[in-house]
Amino acid sequence: MTRLVVEAIHRMSSRPWVFVTGRLEGEALRIGDELTVTHDGQAVGVVTVSSVELHGAPGKTTVAVDAGSGELLQEGSVLSLS
């Protein structure tokens, strides 16, 4: 199972996305992947990967999702490949 455990969320007014950084377990994520957002074992929505950033810290993955999806995300959320 592929999942990203959210450790940080970044918003930039110049970009139409929310950047989500965390520890990726499983396969690499790709643009267009749909990820189920879960808090405390409860699914709260779905986000779509708009970009995958390749210049992050070692052991970390950053993906961009639509800024409107930012309300679903918080530190500790788990994003799982649907």
mmCIF file with all atom_site columns, C-alpha atoms in Angstrom:
data_model
loop_
_atom_site.group_PDB
_atom_site.id
_atom_site.type_symbol
_atom_site.label_atom_id
_atom_site.label_alt_id
_atom_site.label_comp_id
_atom_site.label_asym_id
_atom_site.label_entity_id
_atom_site.label_seq_id
_atom_site.pdbx_PDB_ins_code
_atom_site.Cartn_x
_atom_site.Cartn_y
_atom_site.Cartn_z
_atom_site.occupancy
_atom_site.B_iso_or_equiv
_atom_site.pdbx_formal_charge
_atom_site.auth_seq_id
_atom_site.auth_comp_id
_atom_site.auth_asym_id
_atom_site.auth_atom_id
_atom_site.pdbx_PDB_model_num
ATOM 1  C CA . MET A 1 1  ? 0.000   0.000  0.000   1.00 0.00 ? 1  MET A CA 1
ATOM 2  C CA . THR A 1 2  ? 1.280   3.454  -0.921  1.00 0.00 ? 2  THR A CA 1
ATOM 3  C CA . ARG A 1 3  ? 0.735   6.197  1.629   1.00 0.00 ? 3  ARG A CA 1
ATOM 4  C CA . LEU A 1 4  ? 2.132   9.571  2.618   1.00 0.00 ? 4  LEU A CA 1
ATOM 5  C CA . VAL A 1 5  ? 2.096   10.522 6.307   1.00 0.00 ? 5  VAL A CA 1
ATOM 6  C CA . VAL A 1 6  ? 1.789   14.334 6.420   1.00 0.00 ? 6  VAL A CA 1
ATOM 7  C CA . GLU A 1 7  ? 4.441   16.146 8.446   1.00 0.00 ? 7  GLU A CA 1
ATOM 8  C CA . ALA A 1 8  ? 4.097   19.687 7.050   1.00 0.00 ? 8  ALA A CA 1
ATOM 9  C CA . ILE A 1 9  ? 1.723   21.740 4.908   1.00 0.00 ? 9  ILE A CA 1
ATOM 10 C CA . HIS A 1 10 ? 2.880   24.806 2.960   1.00 0.00 ? 10 HIS A CA 1
ATOM 11 C CA . ARG A 1 11 ? 0.760   27.398 1.200   1.00 0.00 ? 11 ARG A CA 1
ATOM 12 C CA . MET A 1 12 ? 2.175   29.911 -1.280  1.00 0.00 ? 12 MET A CA 1
ATOM 13 C CA . SER A 1 13 ? -0.028  32.772 -2.477  1.00 0.00 ? 13 SER A CA 1
ATOM 14 C CA . SER A 1 14 ? 1.713   32.691 -5.877  1.00 0.00 ? 14 SER A CA 1
ATOM 15 C CA . ARG A 1 15 ? 0.726   29.052 -6.532  1.00 0.00 ? 15 ARG A CA 1
ATOM 16 C CA . PRO A 1 16 ? -2.745  27.475 -6.891  1.00 0.00 ? 16 PRO A CA 1
ATOM 17 C CA . TRP A 1 17 ? -1.717  24.505 -4.751  1.00 0.00 ? 17 TRP A CA 1
ATOM 18 C CA . VAL A 1 18 ? -1.066  23.377 -1.218  1.00 0.00 ? 18 VAL A CA 1
ATOM 19 C CA . PHE A 1 19 ? 2.275   21.600 -0.786  1.00 0.00 ? 19 PHE A CA 1
ATOM 20 C CA . VAL A 1 20 ? 2.204   18.555 1.473   1.00 0.00 ? 20 VAL A CA 1
ATOM 21 C CA . THR A 1 21 ? 5.459   17.077 2.800   1.00 0.00 ? 21 THR A CA 1
ATOM 22 C CA . GLY A 1 22 ? 5.837   13.793 4.603   1.00 0.00 ? 22 GLY A CA 1
ATOM 23 C CA . ARG A 1 23 ? 7.222   10.295 4.747   1.00 0.00 ? 23 ARG A CA 1
ATOM 24 C CA . LEU A 1 24 ? 6.246   8.170  1.744   1.00 0.00 ? 24 LEU A CA 1
ATOM 25 C CA . GLU A 1 25 ? 5.726   4.455  2.237   1.00 0.00 ? 25 GLU A CA 1
ATOM 26 C CA . GLY A 1 26 ? 5.378   2.235  -0.833  1.00 0.00 ? 26 GLY A CA 1
ATOM 27 C CA . GLU A 1 27 ? 5.549   3.184  -4.511  1.00 0.00 ? 27 GLU A CA 1
ATOM 28 C CA . ALA A 1 28 ? 6.351   6.628  -5.923  1.00 0.00 ? 28 ALA A CA 1
ATOM 29 C CA . LEU A 1 29 ? 3.439   9.004  -6.466  1.00 0.00 ? 29 LEU A CA 1
ATOM 30 C CA . ARG A 1 30 ? 2.605   10.437 -9.885  1.00 0.00 ? 30 ARG A CA 1
ATOM 31 C CA . ILE A 1 31 ? 0.684   13.445 -11.184 1.00 0.00 ? 31 ILE A CA 1
ATOM 32 C CA . GLY A 1 32 ? -2.992  12.538 -11.398 1.00 0.00 ? 32 GLY A CA 1
ATOM 33 C CA . ASP A 1 33 ? -2.915  9.975  -8.569  1.00 0.00 ? 33 ASP A CA 1
ATOM 34 C CA . GLU A 1 34 ? -6.004  10.206 -6.357  1.00 0.00 ? 34 GLU A CA 1
ATOM 35 C CA . LEU A 1 35 ? -5.248  9.943  -2.652  1.00 0.00 ? 35 LEU A CA 1
ATOM 36 C CA . THR A 1 36 ? -7.734  9.302  0.132   1.00 0.00 ? 36 THR A CA 1
ATOM 37 C CA . VAL A 1 37 ? -7.230  11.658 3.099   1.00 0.00 ? 37 VAL A CA 1
ATOM 38 C CA . THR A 1 38 ? -7.624  9.973  6.488   1.00 0.00 ? 38 THR A CA 1
ATOM 39 C CA . HIS A 1 39 ? -7.596  11.459 10.024  1.00 0.00 ? 39 HIS A CA 1
ATOM 40 C CA . ASP A 1 40 ? -7.621  9.115  13.019  1.00 0.00 ? 40 ASP A CA 1
ATOM 41 C CA . GLY A 1 41 ? -8.654  6.197  10.803  1.00 0.00 ? 41 GLY A CA 1
ATOM 42 C CA . GLN A 1 42 ? -11.612 8.117  9.307   1.00 0.00 ? 42 GLN A CA 1
ATOM 43 C CA . ALA A 1 43 ? -11.648 8.966  5.575   1.00 0.00 ? 43 ALA A CA 1
ATOM 44 C CA . VAL A 1 44 ? -12.484 12.658 5.112   1.00 0.00 ? 44 VAL A CA 1
ATOM 45 C CA . GLY A 1 45 ? -12.007 13.185 1.376   1.00 0.00 ? 45 GLY A CA 1
ATOM 46 C CA . VAL A 1 46 ? -9.924  12.678 -1.738  1.00 0.00 ? 46 VAL A CA 1
ATOM 47 C CA . VAL A 1 47 ? -7.162  14.863 -3.229  1.00 0.00 ? 47 VAL A CA 1
ATOM 48 C CA . THR A 1 48 ? -5.449  14.640 -6.613  1.00 0.00 ? 48 THR A CA 1
ATOM 49 C CA . VAL A 1 49 ? -1.679  15.022 -7.020  1.00 0.00 ? 49 VAL A CA 1
ATOM 50 C CA . SER A 1 50 ? -0.974  18.079 -9.223  1.00 0.00 ? 50 SER A CA 1
ATOM 51 C CA . SER A 1 51 ? 2.822   18.048 -8.923  1.00 0.00 ? 51 SER A CA 1
ATOM 52 C CA . VAL A 1 52 ? 5.571   15.988 -7.314  1.00 0.00 ? 52 VAL A CA 1
ATOM 53 C CA . GLU A 1 53 ? 8.531   18.003 -6.047  1.00 0.00 ? 53 GLU A CA 1
ATOM 54 C CA . LEU A 1 54 ? 11.861  16.258 -6.531  1.00 0.00 ? 54 LEU A CA 1
ATOM 55 C CA . HIS A 1 55 ? 14.189  18.611 -4.623  1.00 0.00 ? 55 HIS A CA 1
ATOM 56 C CA . GLY A 1 56 ? 13.075  17.967 -1.054  1.00 0.00 ? 56 GLY A CA 1
ATOM 57 C CA . ALA A 1 57 ? 14.947  16.752 1.980   1.00 0.00 ? 57 ALA A CA 1
ATOM 58 C CA . PRO A 1 58 ? 16.251  13.166 1.914   1.00 0.00 ? 58 PRO A CA 1
ATOM 59 C CA . GLY A 1 59 ? 13.601  10.687 3.035   1.00 0.00 ? 59 GLY A CA 1
ATOM 60 C CA . LYS A 1 60 ? 10.787  13.205 2.469   1.00 0.00 ? 60 LYS A CA 1
ATOM 61 C CA . THR A 1 61 ? 8.315   13.576 -0.386  1.00 0.00 ? 61 THR A CA 1
ATOM 62 C CA . THR A 1 62 ? 6.424   16.736 -1.281  1.00 0.00 ? 62 THR A CA 1
ATOM 63 C CA . VAL A 1 63 ? 3.346   16.727 -3.481  1.00 0.00 ? 63 VAL A CA 1
ATOM 64 C CA . ALA A 1 64 ? 1.083   19.569 -4.546  1.00 0.00 ? 64 ALA A CA 1
ATOM 65 C CA . VAL A 1 65 ? -2.698  19.274 -4.362  1.00 0.00 ? 65 VAL A CA 1
ATOM 66 C CA . ASP A 1 66 ? -5.411  21.779 -5.320  1.00 0.00 ? 66 ASP A CA 1
ATOM 67 C CA . ALA A 1 67 ? -5.549  24.684 -2.859  1.00 0.00 ? 67 ALA A CA 1
ATOM 68 C CA . GLY A 1 68 ? -9.266  24.026 -2.325  1.00 0.00 ? 68 GLY A CA 1
ATOM 69 C CA . SER A 1 69 ? -8.340  20.645 -0.853  1.00 0.00 ? 69 SER A CA 1
ATOM 70 C CA . GLY A 1 70 ? -6.218  22.289 1.823   1.00 0.00 ? 70 GLY A CA 1
ATOM 71 C CA . GLU A 1 71 ? -9.130  22.292 4.265   1.00 0.00 ? 71 GLU A CA 1
ATOM 72 C CA . LEU A 1 72 ? -8.951  18.472 4.396   1.00 0.00 ? 72 LEU A CA 1
ATOM 73 C CA . LEU A 1 73 ? -5.276  18.365 5.369   1.00 0.00 ? 73 LEU A CA 1
ATOM 74 C CA . GLN A 1 74 ? -3.488  18.628 8.699   1.00 0.00 ? 74 GLN A CA 1
ATOM 75 C CA . GLU A 1 75 ? -0.267  17.349 10.216  1.00 0.00 ? 75 GLU A CA 1
ATOM 76 C CA . GLY A 1 76 ? -0.673  13.649 10.930  1.00 0.00 ? 76 GLY A CA 1
ATOM 77 C CA . SER A 1 77 ? -3.130  13.082 8.067   1.00 0.00 ? 77 SER A CA 1
ATOM 78 C CA . VAL A 1 78 ? -2.487  9.987  5.961   1.00 0.00 ? 78 VAL A CA 1
ATOM 79 C CA . LEU A 1 79 ? -2.831  10.186 2.187   1.00 0.00 ? 79 LEU A CA 1
ATOM 80 C CA . SER A 1 80 ? -3.361  6.725  0.673   1.00 0.00 ? 80 SER A CA 1
ATOM 81 C CA . LEU A 1 81 ? -3.394  5.782  -2.967  1.00 0.00 ? 81 LEU A CA 1
ATOM 82 C CA . SER A 1 82 ? -7.033  5.075  -3.848  1.00 0.00 ? 82 SER A CA 1
#
